XYZ file of N, CA and C in Angstrom:
840
model
N 10.082 27.962 -20.079
C 8.781 27.633 -20.623
C 8.117 26.508 -19.816
N 6.834 26.611 -19.486
C 6.139 25.572 -18.740
C 6.002 24.344 -19.590
N 6.311 23.215 -19.005
C 6.160 21.938 -19.686
C 4.810 21.417 -19.642
N 4.237 21.070 -20.765
C 2.907 20.506 -20.831
C 2.933 19.045 -20.454
N 1.772 18.473 -19.922
C 1.800 17.044 -19.615
C 2.070 16.256 -20.878
N 2.964 15.257 -20.720
C 3.252 14.386 -21.844
C 4.552 14.753 -22.589
N 5.034 16.025 -22.479
C 6.194 16.445 -23.269
C 7.426 15.617 -22.866
N 7.590 15.497 -21.570
C 8.769 14.812 -21.072
C 8.716 13.333 -21.465
N 7.533 12.698 -21.298
C 7.379 11.297 -21.604
C 7.578 11.027 -23.081
N 7.102 11.919 -23.943
C 7.219 11.690 -25.376
C 8.650 11.657 -25.836
N 9.542 12.227 -25.037
C 10.974 12.259 -25.399
C 11.702 10.965 -25.152
N 11.139 10.087 -24.344
C 11.826 8.813 -23.973
C 11.487 7.733 -24.997
N 12.033 7.859 -26.180
C 11.644 6.964 -27.291
C 12.002 5.523 -27.013
N 13.102 5.231 -26.291
C 13.560 3.859 -26.105
C 13.007 3.197 -24.919
N 12.171 3.856 -24.105
C 11.636 3.269 -22.881
C 10.638 2.225 -23.140
N 10.620 1.179 -22.297
C 9.565 0.179 -22.403
C 8.350 0.515 -21.584
N 8.562 1.560 -20.690
C 7.445 1.959 -19.807
C 7.116 3.442 -20.098
N 5.820 3.762 -20.300
C 5.366 5.137 -20.501
C 4.193 5.297 -19.501
N 4.461 6.092 -18.495
C 3.499 6.226 -17.377
C 2.452 7.332 -17.679
N 2.803 8.263 -18.494
C 1.979 9.471 -18.739
C 0.739 9.120 -19.580
N -0.428 9.126 -18.963
C -1.656 8.830 -19.638
C -1.999 9.834 -20.726
N -1.701 11.136 -20.429
C -2.018 12.171 -21.374
C -1.177 11.996 -22.624
N 0.033 11.709 -22.468
C 0.977 11.516 -23.630
C 0.504 10.398 -24.502
N 0.140 9.271 -23.879
C -0.405 8.141 -24.752
C -1.676 8.479 -25.389
N -2.572 9.205 -24.692
C -3.842 9.551 -25.323
C -3.655 10.440 -26.517
N -2.691 11.408 -26.435
C -2.425 12.308 -27.492
C -1.894 11.560 -28.737
N -1.070 10.562 -28.494
C -0.537 9.773 -29.613
C -1.639 9.052 -30.297
N -2.570 8.391 -29.567
C -3.603 7.650 -30.093
C -4.590 8.555 -30.835
N -4.828 9.763 -30.331
C -5.797 10.709 -30.927
C -5.313 11.152 -32.310
N -4.018 10.995 -32.627
C -3.591 11.352 -33.925
C -4.006 10.353 -35.011
N -4.555 9.234 -34.629
C -5.140 8.270 -35.579
C -6.656 8.441 -35.639
N -7.155 8.894 -36.741
C -8.638 9.197 -36.828
C -9.469 7.985 -36.440
N -9.045 6.787 -36.885
C -9.835 5.625 -36.595
C -9.859 5.297 -35.097
N -8.720 5.456 -34.446
C -8.685 5.229 -32.971
C -9.370 6.334 -32.208
N -9.300 7.592 -32.713
C -9.919 8.708 -32.034
C -11.431 8.483 -31.839
N -12.049 7.741 -32.721
C -13.518 7.494 -32.619
C -13.826 6.624 -31.333
N -12.771 5.976 -30.799
C -13.003 5.094 -29.698
C -12.399 5.670 -28.390
N -11.966 6.991 -28.440
C -11.408 7.583 -27.252
C -12.477 8.531 -26.606
N -12.788 8.359 -25.393
C -13.703 9.229 -24.694
C -12.991 10.656 -24.602
N -13.763 11.692 -24.703
C -13.210 13.020 -24.571
C -12.442 13.121 -23.212
N -11.200 13.649 -23.300
C -10.360 13.720 -22.152
C -9.636 15.099 -22.150
N -9.560 15.660 -20.920
C -8.857 16.931 -20.732
C -8.005 16.858 -19.485
N -6.928 17.717 -19.488
C -6.200 17.875 -18.248
C -7.114 18.585 -17.260
N -7.213 18.071 -16.026
C -8.194 18.600 -15.118
C -7.746 19.949 -14.539
N -8.681 20.917 -14.688
C -8.585 22.190 -14.005
C -9.946 22.495 -13.408
N -10.070 23.584 -12.671
C -11.336 23.940 -12.071
C -12.383 24.133 -13.208
N -11.881 24.749 -14.334
C -12.817 25.046 -15.461
C -13.121 23.815 -16.255
N -12.120 23.001 -16.571
C -12.378 21.811 -17.432
C -13.270 20.743 -16.740
N -13.106 20.589 -15.446
C -13.925 19.634 -14.726
C -15.400 20.139 -14.729
N -15.592 21.389 -14.498
C -16.955 21.975 -14.499
C -17.585 21.814 -15.866
N -16.841 22.131 -16.952
C -17.368 22.017 -18.314
C -17.739 20.564 -18.643
N -16.858 19.655 -18.307
C -17.050 18.249 -18.639
C -18.284 17.669 -17.839
N -18.415 18.091 -16.618
C -19.571 17.618 -15.788
C -20.846 18.088 -16.416
N -20.879 19.372 -16.784
C -22.095 19.975 -17.371
C -22.423 19.296 -18.729
N -21.408 18.880 -19.449
C -21.636 18.273 -20.774
C -22.049 16.835 -20.669
N -21.367 16.022 -19.793
C -21.540 14.602 -19.762
C -22.289 14.091 -18.541
N -22.404 14.889 -17.487
C -23.068 14.555 -16.234
C -22.322 13.520 -15.385
N -21.463 12.697 -16.065
C -20.691 11.719 -15.292
C -19.320 11.691 -15.972
N -18.263 11.811 -15.161
C -16.881 11.720 -15.684
C -16.020 10.945 -14.735
N -14.859 10.589 -15.172
C -13.851 9.901 -14.330
C -12.655 10.839 -14.209
N -12.167 11.026 -12.940
C -11.014 11.846 -12.658
C -9.890 10.899 -12.320
N -8.792 10.906 -13.045
C -7.754 9.928 -12.815
C -6.358 10.577 -12.869
N -5.415 10.061 -12.067
C -4.037 10.635 -12.127
C -3.417 10.443 -13.466
N -2.662 11.477 -13.919
C -1.903 11.329 -15.214
C -0.894 10.201 -15.102
N -0.316 10.052 -13.988
C 0.606 8.956 -13.744
C 0.072 8.091 -12.585
N -0.228 6.859 -12.886
C -0.760 6.024 -11.837
C -1.172 4.697 -12.469
N -1.446 3.699 -11.593
C -1.804 2.384 -12.154
C -2.690 1.670 -11.115
N -3.220 0.534 -11.496
C -4.003 -0.347 -10.663
C -5.279 0.345 -10.066
N -5.716 1.397 -10.790
C -6.959 2.053 -10.326
C -6.792 2.957 -9.168
N -5.559 3.158 -8.668
C -5.309 4.016 -7.520
C -5.604 5.465 -7.878
N -6.357 6.150 -6.975
C -6.653 7.546 -7.178
C -7.751 7.876 -8.121
N -8.369 6.842 -8.775
C -9.421 7.158 -9.758
C -10.777 7.462 -9.077
N -11.414 8.526 -9.478
C -12.684 8.904 -8.926
C -13.753 8.968 -10.016
N -14.980 8.678 -9.644
C -16.106 8.922 -10.530
C -16.850 10.147 -9.948
N -17.014 11.163 -10.822
C -17.687 12.388 -10.413
C -18.959 12.515 -11.225
N -20.002 12.932 -10.597
C -21.345 13.138 -11.229
C -22.000 14.475 -10.876
N -22.778 14.958 -11.765
C -23.583 16.177 -11.518
C -25.029 15.675 -11.616
N -25.720 15.785 -10.461
C -27.116 15.262 -10.374
C -28.077 16.447 -10.152
N -29.245 16.314 -10.722
C -30.250 17.411 -10.551
C -31.413 16.832 -9.847
N -32.310 17.729 -9.419
C -33.543 17.314 -8.677
C -33.263 17.278 -7.232
N -34.099 16.513 -6.548
C -33.999 16.452 -5.064
C -33.355 15.102 -4.666
N -32.721 15.162 -3.511
C -32.089 13.961 -2.990
C -31.338 14.234 -1.748
N -31.389 13.386 -0.752
C -30.680 13.598 0.476
C -31.132 14.856 1.241
N -32.412 15.252 1.041
C -32.908 16.412 1.672
C -32.574 17.718 0.983
N -31.925 17.619 -0.209
C -31.504 18.802 -0.957
C -32.378 18.897 -2.195
N -32.547 20.168 -2.635
C -33.194 20.455 -3.917
C -32.241 21.240 -4.757
N -32.091 20.840 -6.018
C -31.193 21.550 -6.907
C -30.005 20.662 -7.249
N -28.998 21.211 -7.938
C -27.877 20.382 -8.403
C -27.057 19.846 -7.241
N -26.555 18.624 -7.437
C -25.743 17.990 -6.367
C -24.460 17.473 -7.111
N -23.361 17.722 -6.501
C -22.074 17.293 -7.054
C -21.609 16.088 -6.168
N -21.314 14.979 -6.828
C -21.011 13.790 -6.071
C -19.686 13.184 -6.691
N -18.835 12.696 -5.792
C -17.714 11.907 -6.289
C -17.477 10.686 -5.392
N -16.959 9.646 -5.977
C -16.620 8.452 -5.239
C -15.179 8.039 -5.431
N -14.459 7.754 -4.373
C -13.090 7.296 -4.425
C -13.026 6.095 -3.495
N -12.645 4.950 -4.080
C -12.629 3.711 -3.292
C -14.106 3.415 -2.908
N -14.303 3.210 -1.634
C -15.677 2.930 -1.112
C -16.306 4.169 -0.507
N -15.618 5.296 -0.576
C -16.137 6.535 -0.007
C -16.847 7.380 -1.043
N -18.038 7.814 -0.784
C -18.858 8.625 -1.653
C -19.191 9.995 -0.952
N -18.980 11.079 -1.563
C -19.233 12.429 -0.953
C -20.092 13.235 -1.851
N -20.984 13.986 -1.221
C -22.001 14.813 -1.926
C -21.853 16.280 -1.506
N -21.978 17.170 -2.493
C -21.823 18.600 -2.197
C -22.944 19.405 -2.902
N -23.295 20.481 -2.291
C -24.375 21.312 -2.863
C -23.801 22.404 -3.789
N -22.492 22.678 -3.686
C -21.885 23.723 -4.556
C -20.714 23.109 -5.284
N -20.409 23.640 -6.448
C -19.245 23.204 -7.173
C -17.973 23.553 -6.487
N -17.928 24.772 -5.847
C -16.733 25.208 -5.205
C -16.288 24.247 -4.106
N -17.217 23.844 -3.289
C -16.924 22.892 -2.202
C -16.501 21.523 -2.759
N -17.160 21.047 -3.736
C -16.900 19.876 -4.459
C -15.474 19.865 -5.028
N -15.089 20.915 -5.719
C -13.797 21.030 -6.327
C -12.698 21.108 -5.237
N -12.926 21.869 -4.167
C -11.924 21.958 -3.060
C -11.630 20.588 -2.515
N -12.674 19.768 -2.367
C -12.495 18.421 -1.803
C -11.703 17.587 -2.712
N -11.947 17.666 -4.030
C -11.193 16.905 -4.984
C -9.691 17.314 -4.937
N -9.461 18.603 -4.854
C -8.081 19.075 -4.822
C -7.376 18.516 -3.570
N -8.081 18.361 -2.455
C -7.488 17.756 -1.269
C -7.019 16.293 -1.559
N -7.863 15.617 -2.346
C -7.546 14.240 -2.657
C -6.324 14.164 -3.666
N -6.347 15.028 -4.654
C -5.286 14.986 -5.681
C -3.989 15.592 -5.226
N -4.065 16.374 -4.101
C -2.861 17.064 -3.626
C -2.172 17.864 -4.709
N -3.047 18.388 -5.625
C -2.633 19.305 -6.683
C -1.651 18.665 -7.660
N -1.645 17.321 -7.682
C -0.863 16.594 -8.702
C -1.614 16.619 -10.051
N -0.935 16.206 -11.119
C -1.592 16.195 -12.409
C -2.665 15.147 -12.530
N -3.848 15.581 -12.897
C -4.974 14.657 -13.077
C -5.709 14.956 -14.418
N -6.387 13.936 -14.967
C -7.211 14.087 -16.156
C -8.632 13.923 -15.785
N -9.505 14.507 -16.616
C -10.971 14.285 -16.520
C -11.395 13.695 -17.806
N -12.105 12.599 -17.726
C -12.494 11.796 -18.901
C -13.967 11.554 -18.947
N -14.586 11.693 -20.106
C -16.015 11.446 -20.257
C -16.343 10.057 -19.691
N -17.380 9.921 -18.887
C -17.781 8.667 -18.328
C -18.542 7.856 -19.295
N -18.174 6.547 -19.469
C -18.877 5.626 -20.343
C -19.790 4.792 -19.461
N -21.034 4.696 -19.863
C -22.015 3.827 -19.172
C -21.803 2.411 -19.562
N -20.995 1.733 -18.789
C -20.515 0.389 -19.172
C -21.598 -0.722 -18.948
N -21.451 -1.768 -19.653
C -22.311 -2.907 -19.443
C -22.039 -3.463 -18.042
N -23.045 -4.158 -17.476
C -22.924 -4.647 -16.111
C -23.162 -6.122 -16.072
N -22.548 -6.708 -15.021
C -22.785 -8.130 -14.718
C -23.195 -8.174 -13.251
N -24.388 -8.693 -12.983
C -24.854 -8.702 -11.653
C -25.017 -7.345 -11.014
N -25.272 -6.341 -11.841
C -25.441 -4.986 -11.319
C -24.120 -4.247 -11.143
N -23.006 -4.866 -11.501
C -21.707 -4.251 -11.352
C -21.077 -4.014 -12.678
N -20.482 -2.850 -12.949
C -19.879 -2.554 -14.256
C -18.665 -3.453 -14.514
N -18.436 -3.717 -15.798
C -17.263 -4.503 -16.198
C -16.594 -3.858 -17.414
N -15.290 -4.069 -17.477
C -14.557 -3.702 -18.717
C -13.761 -4.918 -19.218
N -13.072 -4.699 -20.306
C -12.301 -5.775 -20.945
C -10.825 -5.421 -20.969
N -9.980 -6.344 -20.512
C -8.554 -6.148 -20.591
C -7.989 -7.042 -21.697
N -7.277 -6.423 -22.654
C -6.617 -7.174 -23.706
C -5.107 -6.944 -23.570
N -4.362 -7.992 -23.790
C -2.882 -7.896 -23.702
C -2.391 -8.072 -25.126
N -1.479 -7.136 -25.486
C -0.800 -7.179 -26.802
C 0.672 -7.346 -26.587
N 1.346 -8.136 -27.353
C 2.773 -8.378 -27.193
C 3.516 -8.449 -28.565
N 4.809 -8.100 -28.532
C 5.637 -8.327 -29.682
C 5.964 -9.853 -29.684
N 5.637 -10.492 -30.767
C 5.881 -11.898 -30.836
C 7.399 -12.214 -31.082
N 7.823 -13.460 -30.889
C 9.215 -13.761 -31.189
C 9.572 -13.414 -32.614
N 8.619 -13.274 -33.533
C 8.867 -12.963 -34.939
C 8.926 -11.440 -35.122
N 8.631 -10.651 -34.044
C 8.715 -9.232 -34.093
C 7.463 -8.554 -34.578
N 6.307 -9.226 -34.547
C 5.061 -8.579 -34.926
C 4.122 -8.489 -33.718
N 3.214 -7.514 -33.756
C 2.278 -7.345 -32.651
C 1.150 -8.348 -32.697
N 0.805 -8.990 -31.570
C -0.295 -9.930 -31.536
C -1.148 -9.634 -30.261
N -2.423 -9.877 -30.374
C -3.288 -9.847 -29.239
C -3.242 -11.211 -28.592
N -2.621 -11.325 -27.430
C -2.338 -12.645 -26.864
C -3.288 -13.046 -25.714
N -4.138 -12.123 -25.227
C -5.009 -12.511 -24.161
C -6.123 -11.476 -23.925
N -7.273 -12.000 -23.524
C -8.438 -11.136 -23.189
C -9.189 -11.720 -22.018
N -9.660 -10.841 -21.164
C -10.491 -11.276 -20.049
C -11.361 -10.138 -19.624
N -12.414 -10.420 -18.846
C -13.376 -9.395 -18.379
C -13.104 -9.150 -16.870
N -13.224 -7.881 -16.429
C -13.085 -7.496 -14.993
C -14.316 -6.843 -14.498
N -14.905 -7.456 -13.488
C -16.118 -6.873 -12.923
C -15.751 -6.143 -11.600
N -16.286 -4.941 -11.463
C -15.918 -4.073 -10.347
C -16.288 -4.709 -9.016
N -15.531 -4.399 -8.033
C -15.887 -4.800 -6.612
C -17.288 -4.163 -6.333
N -18.131 -4.852 -5.576
C -19.497 -4.429 -5.326
C -19.633 -2.945 -4.808
N -18.615 -2.507 -4.079
C -18.682 -1.156 -3.504
C -17.698 -0.164 -4.076
N -17.099 -0.512 -5.250
C -16.167 0.345 -5.903
C -16.507 0.728 -7.283
N -15.838 1.702 -7.873
C -16.156 2.115 -9.243
C -15.107 1.745 -10.252
N -14.017 1.112 -9.759
C -12.917 0.633 -10.660
C -13.009 -0.927 -10.735
N -12.516 -1.468 -11.850
C -12.632 -2.945 -12.075
C -11.326 -3.643 -11.846
N -10.242 -2.991 -11.541
C -8.968 -3.604 -11.404
C -8.966 -4.787 -10.402
N -8.254 -5.832 -10.786
C -8.120 -6.964 -9.902
C -7.457 -6.575 -8.546
N -6.533 -5.647 -8.621
C -5.848 -5.180 -7.420
C -6.748 -4.385 -6.534
N -7.922 -4.009 -6.962
C -8.940 -3.290 -6.181
C -10.090 -4.234 -5.812
N -9.869 -5.504 -5.983
C -10.921 -6.486 -5.581
C -11.846 -6.844 -6.674
N -11.471 -6.574 -7.934
C -12.338 -6.935 -9.087
C -12.405 -8.460 -9.301
N -13.443 -8.883 -10.001
C -13.691 -10.296 -10.230
C -13.408 -10.608 -11.706
N -12.696 -11.674 -11.961
C -12.226 -12.026 -13.306
C -13.087 -13.116 -13.924
N -13.524 -12.789 -15.215
C -14.321 -13.791 -16.003
C -13.755 -13.821 -17.411
N -14.051 -14.924 -18.125
C -13.806 -14.910 -19.606
C -14.600 -13.844 -20.254
N -13.999 -13.157 -21.244
C -14.671 -12.038 -21.903
C -15.983 -12.496 -22.533
N -15.948 -13.609 -23.296
C -17.135 -14.043 -23.994
C -18.280 -14.346 -23.045
N -17.961 -14.816 -21.870
C -18.980 -15.119 -20.852
C -19.753 -13.845 -20.451
N -18.980 -12.782 -20.219
C -19.674 -11.521 -19.841
C -20.454 -10.866 -20.907
N -20.080 -11.106 -22.197
C -20.793 -10.534 -23.305
C -22.015 -11.334 -23.718
N -22.114 -12.626 -23.238
C -23.203 -13.470 -23.656
C -24.564 -12.966 -23.478
N -24.916 -12.269 -22.381
C -26.258 -11.733 -22.221
C -26.605 -10.577 -23.216
N -25.625 -10.030 -23.865
C -25.858 -8.850 -24.624
C -25.691 -9.111 -26.171
N -25.179 -10.266 -26.577
C -24.927 -10.490 -27.991
C -25.027 -11.942 -28.282
N -25.501 -12.226 -29.492
C -25.537 -13.622 -29.990
C -24.168 -14.184 -30.130
N -24.043 -15.464 -30.354
C -22.747 -16.126 -30.499
C -21.982 -15.538 -31.679
N -22.717 -15.316 -32.801
C -22.027 -14.769 -33.938
C -21.577 -13.287 -33.701
N -22.433 -12.536 -33.041
C -22.055 -11.175 -32.726
C -20.917 -11.089 -31.736
N -20.912 -12.010 -30.763
C -19.802 -12.033 -29.785
C -18.491 -12.308 -30.506
N -18.487 -13.310 -31.416
C -17.315 -13.578 -32.190
C -16.810 -12.413 -32.949
N -17.706 -11.644 -33.572
C -17.334 -10.474 -34.306
C -16.796 -9.377 -33.392
N -17.384 -9.276 -32.158
C -16.886 -8.248 -31.261
C -15.502 -8.587 -30.779
N -15.221 -9.879 -30.464
C -13.913 -10.259 -30.007
C -12.886 -10.027 -31.088
N -13.218 -10.359 -32.334
C -12.323 -10.134 -33.429
C -12.063 -8.624 -33.586
N -13.130 -7.818 -33.501
C -12.990 -6.379 -33.649
C -12.154 -5.805 -32.568
N -12.260 -6.281 -31.310
C -11.489 -5.761 -30.251
C -9.968 -6.112 -30.435
N -9.744 -7.286 -30.900
C -8.327 -7.662 -31.189
C -7.702 -6.748 -32.257
N -8.518 -6.475 -33.278
C -7.968 -5.587 -34.376
C -7.708 -4.147 -33.834
N -8.636 -3.705 -32.975
C -8.497 -2.364 -32.360
C -7.210 -2.341 -31.529
N -6.999 -3.442 -30.743
C -5.860 -3.511 -29.881
C -4.578 -3.491 -30.671
N -4.480 -4.238 -31.715
C -3.310 -4.286 -32.557
C -3.027 -2.869 -33.186
N -4.081 -2.193 -33.604
C -3.952 -0.836 -34.139
C -3.364 0.139 -33.075
N -3.861 -0.056 -31.853
C -3.341 0.772 -30.750
C -1.851 0.469 -30.560
N -1.452 -0.862 -30.549
C -0.120 -1.183 -30.292
C 0.857 -0.661 -31.339
N 0.391 -0.743 -32.605
C 1.289 -0.236 -33.695
C 1.418 1.234 -33.588
N 0.355 1.972 -33.264
C 0.386 3.425 -33.179
C 1.342 3.844 -32.015
N 1.224 3.226 -30.855
C 2.090 3.576 -29.777
C 3.532 3.164 -29.970
N 3.716 2.019 -30.636
C 5.080 1.530 -30.920
C 5.772 2.484 -31.844
N 5.026 3.173 -32.743
C 5.616 4.159 -33.596
C 6.179 5.323 -32.858
N 5.518 5.700 -31.730
C 6.002 6.840 -30.917
C 6.989 6.358 -29.808
N 6.900 5.118 -29.353
C 7.777 4.598 -28.323
C 8.274 3.227 -28.836
N 9.309 3.167 -29.630
C 9.836 1.917 -30.251
C 10.306 0.893 -29.173
N 10.499 1.353 -27.950
C 11.033 0.435 -26.935
C 9.950 -0.488 -26.284
N 8.693 -0.178 -26.489
C 7.670 -1.011 -25.811
C 7.555 -2.364 -26.424
N 7.308 -3.353 -25.592
C 7.219 -4.773 -25.991
C 5.870 -5.346 -25.680
N 5.096 -4.761 -24.793
C 3.801 -5.300 -24.402
C 2.886 -4.176 -23.922
N 1.610 -4.362 -24.035
C 0.610 -3.396 -23.654
C -0.611 -4.062 -23.090
N -1.244 -3.408 -22.160
C -2.575 -3.841 -21.632
C -3.567 -2.760 -22.011
N -4.586 -3.139 -22.782
C -5.633 -2.204 -23.249
C -6.832 -2.414 -22.468
N -7.385 -1.363 -21.813
C -8.689 -1.438 -21.108
C -9.786 -0.853 -21.941
N -10.791 -1.695 -22.219
C -11.913 -1.260 -23.055
C -13.161 -1.291 -22.275
N -13.993 -0.196 -22.377
C -15.401 -0.223 -21.838
C -16.322 -0.499 -23.072
N -17.301 -1.312 -22.838
C -18.284 -1.559 -23.839
C -19.597 -0.859 -23.403
N -20.101 0.072 -24.234
C -21.299 0.831 -23.866
C -22.551 0.071 -24.246
N -23.742 0.634 -24.014
C -24.963 -0.100 -24.192
C -25.272 -0.333 -25.679
N -24.649 0.378 -26.568
C -24.720 0.110 -28.056
C -23.692 -0.830 -28.498
N -22.948 -1.379 -27.556
C -21.832 -2.450 -27.795
C -20.652 -1.830 -28.537
N -20.460 -0.545 -28.365
C -19.278 0.105 -28.905
C -18.138 0.066 -27.916
N -16.974 -0.332 -28.340
C -15.775 -0.376 -27.451
C -15.128 1.028 -27.372
N -14.784 1.382 -26.118
C -14.143 2.662 -25.810
C -12.795 2.411 -25.157
N -11.750 3.043 -25.601
C -10.411 2.886 -25.066
C -10.334 3.750 -23.790
N -10.258 3.131 -22.652
C -10.157 3.811 -21.347
C -8.768 4.167 -21.042
N -7.839 3.185 -21.248
C -6.454 3.357 -20.778
C -5.600 2.296 -21.498
N -4.331 2.635 -21.652
C -3.311 1.755 -22.166
C -2.148 1.661 -21.186
N -1.851 0.475 -20.737
C -0.754 0.274 -19.757
C 0.410 -0.353 -20.418
N 1.548 0.228 -20.274
C 2.787 -0.364 -20.911
C 3.455 -1.385 -20.012
N 2.945 -1.616 -18.789
C 3.455 -2.643 -17.927
C 2.293 -3.473 -17.440
N 1.621 -4.197 -18.347
C 0.399 -4.936 -17.930
C 0.742 -6.135 -16.997
N -0.091 -6.343 -16.026
C 0.087 -7.446 -15.108
C -0.810 -8.637 -15.591
N -0.143 -9.749 -16.047
C -0.954 -10.916 -16.487
C -1.525 -11.737 -15.419
N -1.296 -11.384 -14.148
C -1.727 -12.157 -13.024
C -3.225 -12.573 -13.094
N -4.163 -11.639 -13.489
C -5.558 -12.070 -13.558
C -5.844 -13.298 -14.431
N -5.000 -13.491 -15.414
C -5.135 -14.685 -16.306
C -4.935 -15.964 -15.601
N -4.347 -15.934 -14.402
C -4.148 -17.162 -13.636
C -5.507 -17.664 -13.094
N -6.481 -16.730 -13.084
C -7.792 -17.095 -12.478
C -8.779 -17.634 -13.539
N -8.380 -17.717 -14.755
C -9.253 -18.240 -15.822
C -9.033 -19.754 -15.882
N -10.108 -20.508 -16.136
C -9.998 -21.934 -16.291
C -9.136 -22.312 -17.408
N -9.267 -21.652 -18.548
C -8.443 -21.877 -19.756
C -7.122 -21.143 -19.544
N -5.990 -21.928 -19.410
C -4.721 -21.300 -19.162
C -3.876 -21.083 -20.416
N -4.437 -21.343 -21.561
C -3.699 -21.266 -22.799
C -3.176 -19.838 -23.104
N -4.042 -18.824 -22.796
C -3.637 -17.484 -23.048
C -2.450 -17.073 -22.104
N -2.530 -17.537 -20.836
C -1.478 -17.200 -19.927
C -0.120 -17.837 -20.396
N -0.256 -19.055 -20.835
C 1.019 -19.726 -21.327
C 1.645 -18.986 -22.471
N 0.803 -18.498 -23.401
C 1.381 -17.722 -24.526
C 1.946 -16.427 -24.104
N 1.269 -15.710 -23.177
C 1.755 -14.432 -22.644
C 3.169 -14.597 -22.026
N 3.295 -15.648 -21.145
C 4.537 -15.925 -20.490
C 5.601 -16.314 -21.531
N 5.313 -17.076 -22.490
C 6.277 -17.504 -23.500
C 6.748 -16.325 -24.320
N 5.869 -15.456 -24.749
C 6.273 -14.309 -25.533
C 7.148 -13.376 -24.695
N 6.756 -13.206 -23.385
C 7.513 -12.334 -22.528
C 8.952 -12.836 -22.375
N 9.111 -14.134 -22.194
C 10.411 -14.688 -22.048
C 11.310 -14.397 -23.276
N 10.679 -14.348 -24.407
C 11.409 -14.152 -25.709
C 11.992 -12.732 -25.719
N 11.376 -11.766 -24.991
C 12.000 -10.417 -24.961
C 12.548 -10.114 -23.536
N 12.814 -11.210 -22.830
C 13.601 -11.075 -21.549
C 12.822 -10.642 -20.365
N 11.569 -10.965 -20.266
C 10.790 -10.594 -19.112
C 10.110 -11.779 -18.448
N 10.114 -11.837 -17.098
C 9.374 -12.862 -16.363
C 8.355 -12.134 -15.462
N 7.320 -12.909 -15.029
C 6.280 -12.373 -14.179
C 6.249 -13.096 -12.833
N 5.764 -12.383 -11.794
C 5.633 -13.074 -10.517
C 4.349 -13.859 -10.368
N 3.293 -13.336 -10.984
C 1.968 -14.077 -11.096
C 1.440 -14.408 -9.708
N 1.401 -13.435 -8.851
C 0.829 -13.625 -7.501
C -0.397 -12.699 -7.354
N -1.568 -13.301 -7.543
C -2.781 -12.504 -7.412
C -3.339 -12.571 -5.999
N -3.314 -11.503 -5.294
C -3.738 -11.514 -3.886
C -5.137 -10.928 -3.691
N -5.573 -10.080 -4.544
C -6.823 -9.398 -4.336
C -7.931 -9.721 -5.363
N -7.532 -10.009 -6.614
C -8.456 -10.343 -7.632
C -9.197 -11.613 -7.301
N -10.446 -11.718 -7.736
C -11.292 -12.892 -7.408
C -11.655 -13.654 -8.721
N -11.827 -14.917 -8.586
C -12.259 -15.736 -9.738
C -13.792 -15.737 -9.793
N -14.298 -15.424 -10.947
C -15.757 -15.340 -11.114
C -16.413 -16.691 -11.100
N -17.560 -16.794 -10.422
C -18.294 -18.029 -10.400
C -19.307 -18.094 -11.481
N -19.440 -19.208 -12.161
C -20.434 -19.318 -13.278
C -21.325 -20.473 -13.058
């Protein structure tokens, strides 16, 4: 019998690391409250990518197993004229490279060359808030405390590299305090409520995944905030890198993250080579 994405990962109950994005998404989707914050996601096929592009016009194509933004593409279906063409145009960007096609067949063939026919997902694109014309998302860290309860121990904002579509620090993203990035979009009271709401959402995610994978001790939750200020769960990483927290002026969150990690036997290298500190 053919194994579906996620089946093998779901069986490793004691593992601290769960690499399969589809498996984690399916676990979260079983919670109705969390499902409202999950962008529509499908395993990528020629048919599903076409359907999602027609429905949402912009989607993200990402490897089922992968980290640090590697292999993530933004794909768009554009109409009208552009670049000397009239009619639909299929566009995708990977890293700093952007390619345009006049037919879906050519577009899909090119994507298959990139993916090397490995397992990929296609996810509804969220129109994220921007800072200086560049999209940003929010990273939250959740950890099992020394008392054995889940806590949201850190939050920061990641602004995409000027020429890239991913926000990861390892891809040249710029790190800012979360509240600072939200300031142009929300009053102080609203920002406070948003931060509290994101923490609650993160804890709910952690408890849900811990129920399926009791071995996990820490999580990194990536949230996109849309123009209506709704948080969307983009991805959950079971091996979050706290390195970007070294770039914040306030080091209290980093100290707590490191302390909690030591309690469950983990230490970090904390060497940020590509992420940048945001200037304010």
